[in-house]
Amino acid sequence: MFNNPKGHSPVPSSADLKEFKEVTQRDSLVQLEKEIAALLTTTSDDKKDLAKSQFAAFSRLFQRFLEESGSSVDWERIEQLPIDSIRDYNTLLKPSPDDIHSKLEKLVVVKLNGGLGTSMGCRGPKSVIQVRNDLTFLDLTVQQIEHLNKKYNVNVPLVLMNSFNTDKDTEQIIRKYKGLQVEIYTFNQSCFPRVSKETLLPIAHDCDIEGNIEAWYPPGHGDFYDSFKNSGLLQKFINSGRDYCFISNIDNLGATVDLNILNMLLDRGTNPLEFVMEVTNKTKADVKGGTLIQYENKLRLLEIAQVPKEHLEEFKSVKKFKFFNTNNLWIKLDAIEKVLNEGSMNLEIIVNNKTLENNLNIIQLETAVGAAMKSFNGGLGINVPRSRFLPVKKTSDLLLVMSNLYHMKNGSLSMSPLRMFPTTPLVKLGDKDFAKVKDFLSRFATIPDILELDHLTVSGDVTFGRNVSLKGTVIIIANHGDRIDVPSNATLENKIVSGNLRILDH
């Protein structure tokens, strides 16, 4: 008979471990719900019902987080995409001019407007960063919709999903659009408590969100469905005869209303598509973007966070996964209502680990709006031109959209016909000197001519004079302590510039 050596406990069996895990999960959930009940008592009466429904949604998300372990996808069960699952945009038919009015009357445009401009060094909503001709993301969006409404004599409403971070500023800003031919609606996404990584308990002690804003977070754009319904807008638009909403990120300047896609959706008769995702060809710059897969006989979104570590390189491969999600989505409104009423929406949880300024490690549980695809019937991907994906996440993107690479008309950007090839240049700007919009703008007397640029890398203390032209591959590196001033009217073509360069006017 085997005896344990003195002081050593027996190795626990898998059944013991499972029971231990279940007990600790139950305990964590009980403790969390106690804390949430305490938080609820600090809510003002007029906000109690909303807080109660949001806390209930958070508890459900937290419970799933405790129960689920490992990847939500069994890699071996990913199926090959069926031939008809991705449609080529070029096969879509244009609507006849007589049909455009009636089809646009069936549409609602939704912009995801919950993000702040902090990563680009700006205060307030990201949508109020000036991107071109002193116009902001929000200005351009409103211009686009107003132009559509005037041109086709329609009333396509614009809906902004704000967060508690952007709501106040956005409400003040949209007053200036009152005289325009566009109806603007806003609603707020949920506000969830951040949870300590150590204790798995909320770090907030009361519901004074503004008094302790670091203790709360908006739970990703997957929260759109519940919040849209809770706002009453979903029902309002269904009742008024609208059929589809077109959802996109407000910082994607390529996400304009597309009449060909709308025409396809509304010409399906008795076999409607409930969920359409615009995808585009993956390049090496997009390897982290979510992709479409066939899984359990349904199209669904696969995000990098769901990929087992040993398959990461395969996921990033342009050969196996050829497309990535632009987050431009077309969804049937009554299908959203049906899925929510059935309670069948089950979005994958994205665990976002963060460290606050006081060095406290917290977790945010988030979901993605495109992950709902698997909950709908009649899903389809449309392989759209790259021009429909023009996001501005960094100042390097800002350089592109501010340049002569694009023309602007009625709030929409289109690539200059003088550009010889359809791809955009690859631009890398040093984080230290260029990451913040204010610093970025101070380094350019005027934005350079980049019509013939392929690749630009700039690092260190570099400034550009007026009317500079960049062509081919240009690399400019000022080492620590050095400074490079590119003089006005200079043309750099296939050049590497390093060291110290200052040309003084005299």
Short mmCIF file of C-alpha atoms in Angstrom, two decimals:
data_model
loop_
_atom_site.label_atom_id
_atom_site.label_comp_id
_atom_site.label_asym_id
_atom_site.label_seq_id
_atom_site.Cartn_x
_atom_site.Cartn_y
_atom_site.Cartn_z
CA MET A 1 0.00 0.00 0.00
CA PHE A 2 1.30 3.45 -0.93
CA ASN A 3 1.83 5.87 1.94
CA ASN A 4 2.06 9.60 1.49
CA PRO A 5 5.42 10.98 2.52
CA LYS A 6 5.06 13.02 5.70
CA GLY A 7 3.74 16.51 5.08
CA HIS A 8 2.61 15.88 1.48
CA SER A 9 -1.10 15.97 0.65
CA PRO A 10 -2.54 13.66 -1.99
CA VAL A 11 -2.80 15.04 -5.55
CA PRO A 12 -6.40 16.23 -5.96
CA SER A 13 -8.45 14.37 -8.54
CA SER A 14 -10.09 16.16 -11.48
CA ALA A 15 -13.45 15.72 -9.71
CA ASP A 16 -12.04 17.48 -6.60
CA LEU A 17 -10.68 20.32 -8.73
CA LYS A 18 -14.00 20.67 -10.54
CA GLU A 19 -15.89 20.82 -7.24
CA PHE A 20 -13.40 23.38 -5.84
CA LYS A 21 -13.82 25.53 -8.95
CA GLU A 22 -17.62 25.35 -8.80
CA VAL A 23 -17.63 26.36 -5.12
CA THR A 24 -15.30 29.32 -5.71
CA GLN A 25 -17.35 30.40 -8.74
CA ARG A 26 -20.56 30.29 -6.74
CA ASP A 27 -18.88 32.23 -3.95
CA SER A 28 -17.53 34.88 -6.36
CA LEU A 29 -20.96 35.35 -7.91
CA VAL A 30 -22.69 35.59 -4.51
CA GLN A 31 -20.13 38.17 -3.32
CA LEU A 32 -20.43 40.18 -6.54
CA GLU A 33 -24.24 40.24 -6.34
CA LYS A 34 -24.04 41.43 -2.71
CA GLU A 35 -21.76 44.28 -3.80
CA ILE A 36 -24.06 45.16 -6.70
CA ALA A 37 -27.09 45.21 -4.39
CA ALA A 38 -25.17 47.63 -2.13
CA LEU A 39 -24.26 49.81 -5.14
CA LEU A 40 -27.91 49.89 -6.20
CA THR A 41 -28.92 51.47 -2.89
CA THR A 42 -26.74 54.49 -3.73
CA THR A 43 -28.60 55.16 -7.03
CA SER A 44 -31.07 58.03 -7.23
CA ASP A 45 -34.72 56.96 -7.61
CA ASP A 46 -35.02 58.30 -11.17
CA LYS A 47 -32.11 56.11 -12.31
CA LYS A 48 -32.87 53.00 -10.27
CA ASP A 49 -34.73 51.02 -12.96
CA LEU A 50 -32.03 51.63 -15.56
CA ALA A 51 -29.26 50.73 -13.07
CA LYS A 52 -31.13 47.56 -12.08
CA SER A 53 -31.40 46.33 -15.68
CA GLN A 54 -27.76 47.20 -16.43
CA PHE A 55 -26.50 45.47 -13.27
CA ALA A 56 -28.58 42.38 -14.17
CA ALA A 57 -26.93 42.31 -17.61
CA PHE A 58 -23.51 42.73 -16.01
CA SER A 59 -24.19 39.86 -13.56
CA ARG A 60 -25.14 37.56 -16.46
CA LEU A 61 -21.93 38.49 -18.27
CA PHE A 62 -19.87 37.96 -15.10
CA GLN A 63 -21.48 34.55 -14.48
CA ARG A 64 -20.60 33.44 -17.99
CA PHE A 65 -17.05 34.74 -17.50
CA LEU A 66 -16.71 32.54 -14.38
CA GLU A 67 -18.16 29.46 -16.08
CA GLU A 68 -16.35 29.64 -19.41
CA SER A 69 -12.72 28.62 -19.64
CA GLY A 70 -10.39 28.37 -22.61
CA SER A 71 -11.23 29.25 -26.18
CA SER A 72 -14.88 29.51 -27.23
CA VAL A 73 -13.90 27.88 -30.53
CA ASP A 74 -12.74 24.30 -31.08
CA TRP A 75 -10.14 24.94 -33.79
CA GLU A 76 -10.59 21.54 -35.42
CA ARG A 77 -14.31 22.21 -35.96
CA ILE A 78 -13.82 25.34 -38.06
CA GLU A 79 -15.30 24.50 -41.47
CA GLN A 80 -14.35 25.84 -44.88
CA LEU A 81 -16.41 28.88 -45.85
CA PRO A 82 -19.21 27.85 -48.24
CA ILE A 83 -18.83 29.38 -51.73
CA ASP A 84 -22.01 31.47 -51.33
CA SER A 85 -21.15 32.79 -47.85
CA ILE A 86 -19.11 35.76 -49.14
CA ARG A 87 -20.49 37.77 -52.01
CA ASP A 88 -18.29 39.93 -54.22
CA TYR A 89 -19.41 43.55 -54.03
CA ASN A 90 -18.92 43.93 -57.79
CA THR A 91 -21.78 41.48 -58.44
CA LEU A 92 -24.33 43.71 -56.70
CA LEU A 93 -26.85 45.56 -58.84
CA LYS A 94 -27.52 49.27 -58.65
CA PRO A 95 -31.07 50.22 -57.68
CA SER A 96 -33.13 51.90 -60.36
CA PRO A 97 -33.43 55.68 -59.81
CA ASP A 98 -37.19 55.27 -59.20
CA ASP A 99 -36.54 52.82 -56.32
CA ILE A 100 -33.91 54.75 -54.38
CA HIS A 101 -36.34 56.98 -52.48
CA SER A 102 -38.55 54.12 -51.21
CA LYS A 103 -35.52 51.99 -50.29
CA LEU A 104 -33.76 54.71 -48.29
CA GLU A 105 -36.99 55.25 -46.33
CA LYS A 106 -36.45 51.72 -44.96
CA LEU A 107 -33.01 52.55 -43.49
CA VAL A 108 -31.62 53.82 -40.18
CA VAL A 109 -27.92 54.80 -39.89
CA VAL A 110 -26.23 54.04 -36.56
CA LYS A 111 -22.77 55.31 -35.63
CA LEU A 112 -20.84 53.87 -32.68
CA ASN A 113 -19.78 57.01 -30.82
CA GLY A 114 -18.68 55.76 -27.40
CA GLY A 115 -14.92 56.26 -27.71
CA LEU A 116 -12.71 59.03 -26.39
CA GLY A 117 -9.79 60.60 -28.24
CA THR A 118 -7.33 59.91 -25.41
CA SER A 119 -5.08 57.59 -27.46
CA MET A 120 -4.48 60.53 -29.82
CA GLY A 121 -3.95 62.97 -26.94
CA CYS A 122 -7.39 64.62 -27.24
CA ARG A 123 -10.00 65.37 -24.61
CA GLY A 124 -13.65 64.46 -25.10
CA PRO A 125 -15.31 62.26 -27.74
CA LYS A 126 -13.09 61.00 -30.53
CA SER A 127 -15.79 62.06 -32.99
CA VAL A 128 -14.94 65.75 -32.44
CA ILE A 129 -11.31 65.45 -33.58
CA GLN A 130 -10.85 67.59 -36.71
CA VAL A 131 -9.92 65.35 -39.61
CA ARG A 132 -10.19 67.49 -42.73
CA ASN A 133 -10.82 71.17 -43.55
CA ASP A 134 -11.57 71.85 -39.85
CA LEU A 135 -14.40 69.30 -40.01
CA THR A 136 -14.77 66.55 -37.38
CA PHE A 137 -15.85 62.91 -37.78
CA LEU A 138 -19.30 64.00 -36.59
CA ASP A 139 -19.46 66.92 -39.05
CA LEU A 140 -18.57 64.63 -41.96
CA THR A 141 -21.16 62.02 -40.91
CA VAL A 142 -23.92 64.63 -40.63
CA GLN A 143 -22.92 66.12 -44.01
CA GLN A 144 -23.14 62.67 -45.64
CA ILE A 145 -26.64 61.96 -44.30
CA GLU A 146 -27.92 65.44 -45.06
CA HIS A 147 -26.66 65.18 -48.64
CA LEU A 148 -28.44 61.81 -49.01
CA ASN A 149 -31.68 63.22 -47.59
CA LYS A 150 -31.62 66.27 -49.84
CA LYS A 151 -30.57 64.46 -53.02
CA TYR A 152 -33.25 61.76 -52.78
CA ASN A 153 -35.87 63.74 -50.81
CA VAL A 154 -35.87 61.22 -47.95
CA ASN A 155 -35.54 61.22 -44.19
CA VAL A 156 -32.80 58.77 -43.21
CA PRO A 157 -32.32 59.23 -39.45
CA LEU A 158 -28.86 59.30 -37.85
CA VAL A 159 -28.53 57.50 -34.51
CA LEU A 160 -25.49 57.92 -32.28
CA MET A 161 -24.69 55.31 -29.63
CA ASN A 162 -22.83 57.29 -26.97
CA SER A 163 -21.21 56.16 -23.75
CA PHE A 164 -21.24 57.96 -20.39
CA ASN A 165 -17.83 59.30 -21.50
CA THR A 166 -19.14 60.99 -24.65
CA ASP A 167 -22.84 61.67 -24.04
CA LYS A 168 -22.68 65.12 -22.43
CA ASP A 169 -20.26 66.61 -24.96
CA THR A 170 -22.08 65.03 -27.92
CA GLU A 171 -25.48 66.39 -26.82
CA GLN A 172 -24.02 69.90 -26.72
CA ILE A 173 -22.30 69.56 -30.09
CA ILE A 174 -25.29 68.21 -32.05
CA ARG A 175 -27.29 71.36 -31.26
CA LYS A 176 -25.40 73.09 -34.06
CA TYR A 177 -26.97 70.71 -36.60
CA LYS A 178 -30.56 71.73 -35.76
CA GLY A 179 -31.08 73.69 -38.99
CA LEU A 180 -29.94 70.81 -41.22
CA GLN A 181 -32.09 68.25 -43.00
CA VAL A 182 -31.19 65.35 -40.74
CA GLU A 183 -32.94 63.91 -37.69
CA ILE A 184 -30.40 62.95 -35.01
CA TYR A 185 -31.21 60.55 -32.16
CA THR A 186 -28.87 59.51 -29.37
CA PHE A 187 -28.90 56.77 -26.77
CA ASN A 188 -26.37 55.60 -24.23
CA GLN A 189 -24.76 52.22 -24.04
CA SER A 190 -24.57 50.53 -20.64
CA CYS A 191 -22.29 51.53 -17.82
CA PHE A 192 -20.69 48.54 -16.06
CA PRO A 193 -18.48 48.41 -12.95
CA ARG A 194 -14.79 47.61 -13.35
CA VAL A 195 -13.76 44.59 -11.31
CA SER A 196 -10.55 44.09 -9.33
CA LYS A 197 -8.46 41.28 -10.80
CA GLU A 198 -7.52 40.11 -7.30
CA THR A 199 -10.90 40.08 -5.57
CA LEU A 200 -13.22 39.84 -8.60
CA LEU A 201 -15.36 42.52 -6.92
CA PRO A 202 -16.39 45.96 -8.20
CA ILE A 203 -13.91 48.70 -7.29
CA ALA A 204 -16.73 51.30 -7.06
CA HIS A 205 -18.23 52.05 -3.63
CA ASP A 206 -21.24 53.99 -4.90
CA CYS A 207 -23.02 54.89 -8.14
CA ASP A 208 -21.57 58.40 -8.39
CA ILE A 209 -20.05 57.72 -11.81
CA GLU A 210 -18.72 61.23 -12.42
CA GLY A 211 -17.16 61.29 -8.94
CA ASN A 212 -15.19 58.09 -9.65
CA ILE A 213 -15.13 57.67 -13.41
CA GLU A 214 -12.20 55.20 -13.32
CA ALA A 215 -14.43 52.65 -11.57
CA TRP A 216 -16.79 52.32 -14.55
CA TYR A 217 -16.56 51.41 -18.23
CA PRO A 218 -18.75 51.07 -21.36
CA PRO A 219 -18.80 47.32 -22.18
CA GLY A 220 -17.84 47.37 -25.87
CA HIS A 221 -20.13 47.85 -28.87
CA GLY A 222 -21.74 44.40 -28.44
CA ASP A 223 -23.92 46.19 -25.89
CA PHE A 224 -25.65 47.94 -28.83
CA TYR A 225 -28.53 45.44 -29.04
CA ASP A 226 -29.77 45.65 -25.44
CA SER A 227 -29.20 49.38 -25.17
CA PHE A 228 -30.90 50.14 -28.49
CA LYS A 229 -33.95 48.17 -27.40
CA ASN A 230 -33.99 49.68 -23.89
CA SER A 231 -33.84 53.19 -25.37
CA GLY A 232 -37.18 52.60 -27.15
CA LEU A 233 -35.61 53.50 -30.52
CA LEU A 234 -35.69 49.93 -31.89
CA GLN A 235 -39.46 49.75 -31.45
CA LYS A 236 -39.93 53.30 -32.73
CA PHE A 237 -38.14 52.57 -36.01
CA ILE A 238 -39.90 49.22 -36.53
CA ASN A 239 -43.26 50.91 -35.96
CA SER A 240 -42.41 53.62 -38.49
CA GLY A 241 -41.72 51.05 -41.23
CA ARG A 242 -37.90 50.94 -41.15
CA ASP A 243 -36.40 47.55 -42.05
CA TYR A 244 -32.62 47.73 -41.65
CA CYS A 245 -29.99 49.56 -39.66
CA PHE A 246 -26.51 50.20 -41.04
CA ILE A 247 -24.00 50.23 -38.17
CA SER A 248 -20.38 51.41 -38.33
CA ASN A 249 -17.66 53.03 -36.23
CA ILE A 250 -17.79 56.82 -36.38
CA ASP A 251 -14.03 56.94 -37.03
CA ASN A 252 -14.34 54.84 -40.21
CA LEU A 253 -14.53 57.52 -42.89
CA GLY A 254 -15.20 54.93 -45.59
CA ALA A 255 -18.43 53.68 -44.00
CA THR A 256 -20.97 55.62 -46.05
CA VAL A 257 -24.49 54.47 -46.95
CA ASP A 258 -24.14 52.11 -49.92
CA LEU A 259 -27.17 51.98 -52.22
CA ASN A 260 -26.10 48.71 -53.91
CA ILE A 261 -25.96 46.81 -50.61
CA LEU A 262 -29.28 48.32 -49.49
CA ASN A 263 -30.82 47.34 -52.85
CA MET A 264 -29.66 43.74 -52.43
CA LEU A 265 -31.11 43.54 -48.90
CA LEU A 266 -34.51 44.91 -49.89
CA ASP A 267 -34.83 42.80 -53.05
CA ARG A 268 -34.76 39.43 -51.30
CA GLY A 269 -38.55 39.05 -51.07
CA THR A 270 -39.59 36.21 -48.75
CA ASN A 271 -36.01 35.12 -48.03
CA PRO A 272 -34.55 38.12 -46.15
CA LEU A 273 -30.97 38.42 -44.95
CA GLU A 274 -30.96 39.24 -41.24
CA PHE A 275 -27.27 40.05 -40.78
CA VAL A 276 -24.72 41.23 -43.36
CA MET A 277 -21.09 41.95 -42.53
CA GLU A 278 -18.84 43.92 -44.85
CA VAL A 279 -15.43 42.26 -45.07
CA THR A 280 -12.43 43.24 -47.15
CA ASN A 281 -9.24 41.52 -48.27
CA LYS A 282 -6.73 41.05 -45.48
CA THR A 283 -3.26 42.56 -45.87
CA LYS A 284 -0.25 42.23 -43.58
CA ALA A 285 -1.43 45.40 -41.81
CA ASP A 286 -4.72 43.70 -40.79
CA VAL A 287 -3.55 40.39 -39.34
CA LYS A 288 -5.17 41.08 -35.96
CA GLY A 289 -8.60 41.92 -37.39
CA GLY A 290 -11.54 39.57 -36.82
CA THR A 291 -12.46 37.23 -39.67
CA LEU A 292 -15.49 35.27 -40.86
CA ILE A 293 -15.61 31.51 -40.33
CA GLN A 294 -18.17 28.75 -40.80
CA TYR A 295 -18.78 26.99 -37.47
CA GLU A 296 -21.59 24.65 -36.49
CA ASN A 297 -23.27 25.39 -39.85
CA LYS A 298 -23.40 29.12 -39.19
CA LEU A 299 -21.34 32.09 -40.28
CA ARG A 300 -19.68 33.72 -37.32
CA LEU A 301 -17.02 36.24 -36.40
CA LEU A 302 -13.71 34.93 -35.07
CA GLU A 303 -11.70 37.49 -33.09
CA ILE A 304 -8.01 37.13 -32.26
CA ALA A 305 -8.89 36.94 -28.53
CA GLN A 306 -10.75 33.65 -29.18
CA VAL A 307 -7.85 31.96 -30.96
CA PRO A 308 -5.85 29.33 -29.03
CA LYS A 309 -2.20 30.47 -28.68
CA GLU A 310 -0.87 27.58 -30.77
CA HIS A 311 -3.02 28.70 -33.74
CA LEU A 312 -2.24 32.43 -33.67
CA GLU A 313 0.12 32.36 -36.65
CA GLU A 314 -2.44 30.38 -38.65
CA PHE A 315 -5.10 32.97 -37.77
CA LYS A 316 -2.85 35.79 -38.98
CA SER A 317 -2.18 33.98 -42.27
CA VAL A 318 -3.49 35.82 -45.32
CA LYS A 319 -3.81 32.48 -47.15
CA LYS A 320 -6.18 30.68 -44.78
CA PHE A 321 -8.22 33.65 -43.57
CA LYS A 322 -8.46 35.96 -46.55
CA PHE A 323 -10.93 38.52 -45.21
CA PHE A 324 -11.32 40.68 -42.14
CA ASN A 325 -14.31 42.41 -40.56
CA THR A 326 -14.66 46.14 -41.29
CA ASN A 327 -17.34 46.44 -38.57
CA ASN A 328 -19.74 47.82 -41.18
CA LEU A 329 -22.92 45.82 -40.47
CA TRP A 330 -26.43 45.74 -41.97
CA ILE A 331 -28.96 44.16 -39.59
CA LYS A 332 -32.72 43.60 -39.90
CA LEU A 333 -34.51 45.52 -37.16
CA ASP A 334 -37.33 43.04 -36.48
CA ALA A 335 -34.73 40.24 -36.33
CA ILE A 336 -32.91 42.13 -33.54
CA GLU A 337 -36.21 42.34 -31.64
CA LYS A 338 -36.90 38.61 -32.17
CA VAL A 339 -33.41 37.47 -31.05
CA LEU A 340 -33.55 39.68 -27.94
CA ASN A 341 -37.04 38.48 -27.02
CA GLU A 342 -35.93 34.85 -27.38
CA GLY A 343 -32.88 35.54 -25.19
CA SER A 344 -30.76 33.62 -27.71
CA MET A 345 -27.99 36.19 -28.17
CA ASN A 346 -24.81 34.82 -26.63
CA LEU A 347 -21.84 37.04 -27.48
CA GLU A 348 -18.28 35.86 -26.82
CA ILE A 349 -16.72 37.65 -23.86
CA ILE A 350 -13.63 39.75 -24.48
CA VAL A 351 -11.60 40.08 -21.27
CA ASN A 352 -9.80 43.42 -21.30
CA ASN A 353 -7.07 43.60 -18.64
CA LYS A 354 -6.05 47.10 -17.59
CA THR A 355 -3.90 48.75 -14.95
CA LEU A 356 -5.24 51.99 -13.50
CA GLU A 357 -3.06 54.97 -12.56
CA ASN A 358 -2.98 53.79 -8.92
CA ASN A 359 -1.46 50.48 -10.19
CA LEU A 360 -4.66 48.58 -9.47
CA ASN A 361 -5.14 45.68 -11.91
CA ILE A 362 -8.72 45.47 -13.16
CA ILE A 363 -10.70 43.53 -15.73
CA GLN A 364 -13.36 44.78 -18.09
CA LEU A 365 -15.76 42.29 -19.64
CA GLU A 366 -16.69 43.42 -23.14
CA THR A 367 -18.49 42.10 -26.24
CA ALA A 368 -18.32 42.93 -29.97
CA VAL A 369 -21.32 43.93 -32.09
CA GLY A 370 -20.31 41.63 -34.99
CA ALA A 371 -20.19 38.57 -32.71
CA ALA A 372 -24.01 38.48 -32.79
CA MET A 373 -23.93 37.22 -36.38
CA LYS A 374 -24.26 33.58 -35.30
CA SER A 375 -27.54 34.39 -33.50
CA PHE A 376 -29.27 35.49 -36.72
CA ASN A 377 -30.63 33.58 -39.70
CA GLY A 378 -29.56 34.42 -43.22
CA GLY A 379 -26.06 35.73 -42.56
CA LEU A 380 -23.81 36.91 -45.39
CA GLY A 381 -20.40 38.49 -45.87
CA ILE A 382 -19.86 41.02 -48.65
CA ASN A 383 -16.30 41.47 -49.89
CA VAL A 384 -16.22 45.25 -50.30
CA PRO A 385 -13.49 47.49 -51.77
CA ARG A 386 -10.84 48.66 -49.33
CA SER A 387 -12.19 52.20 -49.75
CA ARG A 388 -15.07 51.28 -47.39
CA PHE A 389 -12.57 50.73 -44.58
CA LEU A 390 -10.83 54.00 -43.79
CA PRO A 391 -10.50 54.14 -39.99
CA VAL A 392 -8.55 56.82 -38.16
CA LYS A 393 -7.02 55.17 -35.10
CA LYS A 394 -3.64 56.94 -35.07
CA THR A 395 -2.07 60.13 -36.38
CA SER A 396 -0.54 58.07 -39.22
CA ASP A 397 -4.13 57.47 -40.43
CA LEU A 398 -4.84 61.17 -39.97
CA LEU A 399 -1.91 62.02 -42.26
CA LEU A 400 -3.50 59.94 -45.03
CA VAL A 401 -7.00 61.44 -44.79
CA MET A 402 -5.71 65.03 -44.50
CA SER A 403 -3.49 64.63 -47.56
CA ASN A 404 -4.02 65.04 -51.30
CA LEU A 405 -4.52 61.27 -51.48
CA TYR A 406 -8.23 61.95 -50.95
CA HIS A 407 -10.84 64.30 -52.35
CA MET A 408 -13.78 65.33 -50.19
CA LYS A 409 -17.31 65.95 -51.42
CA ASN A 410 -20.51 66.16 -49.34
CA GLY A 411 -18.72 64.71 -46.31
CA SER A 412 -17.41 61.64 -48.19
CA LEU A 413 -13.77 60.95 -49.01
CA SER A 414 -12.71 59.30 -52.26
CA MET A 415 -9.22 58.45 -53.40
CA SER A 416 -7.72 60.86 -55.90
CA PRO A 417 -7.81 59.53 -59.48
CA LEU A 418 -4.21 60.75 -59.75
CA ARG A 419 -3.09 57.94 -57.42
CA MET A 420 -1.69 55.26 -59.72
CA PHE A 421 -2.70 52.26 -57.56
CA PRO A 422 -5.65 51.69 -55.21
CA THR A 423 -3.72 50.78 -52.04
CA THR A 424 -2.86 53.42 -49.45
CA PRO A 425 0.77 54.05 -48.41
CA LEU A 426 2.07 52.34 -45.27
CA VAL A 427 2.85 55.13 -42.80
CA LYS A 428 4.67 54.69 -39.47
CA LEU A 429 5.17 57.75 -37.28
CA GLY A 430 7.18 57.67 -34.05
CA ASP A 431 4.99 57.48 -30.93
CA LYS A 432 7.03 59.88 -28.84
CA ASP A 433 6.87 62.86 -31.21
CA PHE A 434 3.81 62.19 -33.38
CA ALA A 435 1.21 60.17 -31.39
CA LYS A 436 -0.75 63.16 -30.08
CA VAL A 437 -2.74 65.20 -32.60
CA LYS A 438 -1.36 68.49 -31.25
CA ASP A 439 2.27 67.31 -31.60
CA PHE A 440 1.57 65.77 -35.01
CA LEU A 441 0.10 69.02 -36.40
CA SER A 442 2.99 71.09 -35.03
CA ARG A 443 5.47 69.05 -37.13
CA PHE A 444 3.91 69.81 -40.52
CA ALA A 445 3.82 73.33 -41.98
CA THR A 446 1.51 71.74 -44.58
CA ILE A 447 0.64 68.07 -45.12
CA PRO A 448 3.07 66.66 -47.75
CA ASP A 449 2.09 65.54 -51.24
CA ILE A 450 1.94 61.73 -50.91
CA LEU A 451 0.24 60.77 -54.19
CA GLU A 452 3.24 58.66 -55.21
CA LEU A 453 4.25 57.45 -51.74
CA ASP A 454 4.54 53.71 -50.97
CA HIS A 455 6.05 53.69 -47.50
CA LEU A 456 6.95 56.34 -44.94
CA THR A 457 8.74 55.84 -41.62
CA VAL A 458 9.48 58.86 -39.44
CA SER A 459 11.15 58.62 -36.04
CA GLY A 460 12.53 61.23 -33.67
CA ASP A 461 12.56 65.04 -33.77
CA VAL A 462 11.54 65.63 -37.40
CA THR A 463 9.64 68.59 -38.91
CA PHE A 464 8.35 69.19 -42.44
CA GLY A 465 8.30 72.54 -44.25
CA ARG A 466 5.65 73.68 -46.72
CA ASN A 467 4.89 71.85 -49.99
CA VAL A 468 7.11 68.84 -49.30
CA SER A 469 6.65 65.93 -51.73
CA LEU A 470 7.28 62.30 -50.66
CA LYS A 471 7.56 59.49 -53.24
CA GLY A 472 8.37 55.78 -53.18
CA THR A 473 9.94 54.63 -49.90
CA VAL A 474 11.06 57.39 -47.53
CA ILE A 475 12.69 56.75 -44.15
CA ILE A 476 13.61 59.69 -41.91
CA ILE A 477 15.26 58.93 -38.58
CA ALA A 478 16.58 61.58 -36.20
CA ASN A 479 18.65 59.87 -33.52
CA HIS A 480 18.42 60.93 -29.88
CA GLY A 481 19.62 64.52 -29.56
CA ASP A 482 19.52 65.11 -33.34
CA ARG A 483 16.93 67.07 -35.27
CA ILE A 484 15.90 66.88 -38.92
CA ASP A 485 14.03 69.73 -40.60
CA VAL A 486 12.83 68.77 -44.07
CA PRO A 487 12.95 72.11 -45.95
CA SER A 488 9.99 73.64 -47.79
CA ASN A 489 9.51 72.55 -51.42
CA ALA A 490 11.79 69.51 -50.93
CA THR A 491 11.10 66.29 -52.86
CA LEU A 492 12.24 63.07 -51.22
CA GLU A 493 12.05 60.00 -53.45
CA ASN A 494 13.30 56.59 -52.27
CA LYS A 495 15.49 58.29 -49.65
CA ILE A 496 16.82 57.38 -46.23
CA VAL A 497 17.61 60.46 -44.15
CA SER A 498 19.28 60.14 -40.77
CA GLY A 499 21.50 62.15 -38.41
CA ASN A 500 21.10 65.91 -38.18
CA LEU A 501 19.68 68.19 -40.87
CA ARG A 502 18.74 71.85 -40.39
CA ILE A 503 18.45 74.26 -43.24
CA LEU A 504 17.93 77.81 -42.00
CA ASP A 505 16.12 80.46 -44.02
CA HIS A 506 18.25 83.63 -44.40
#
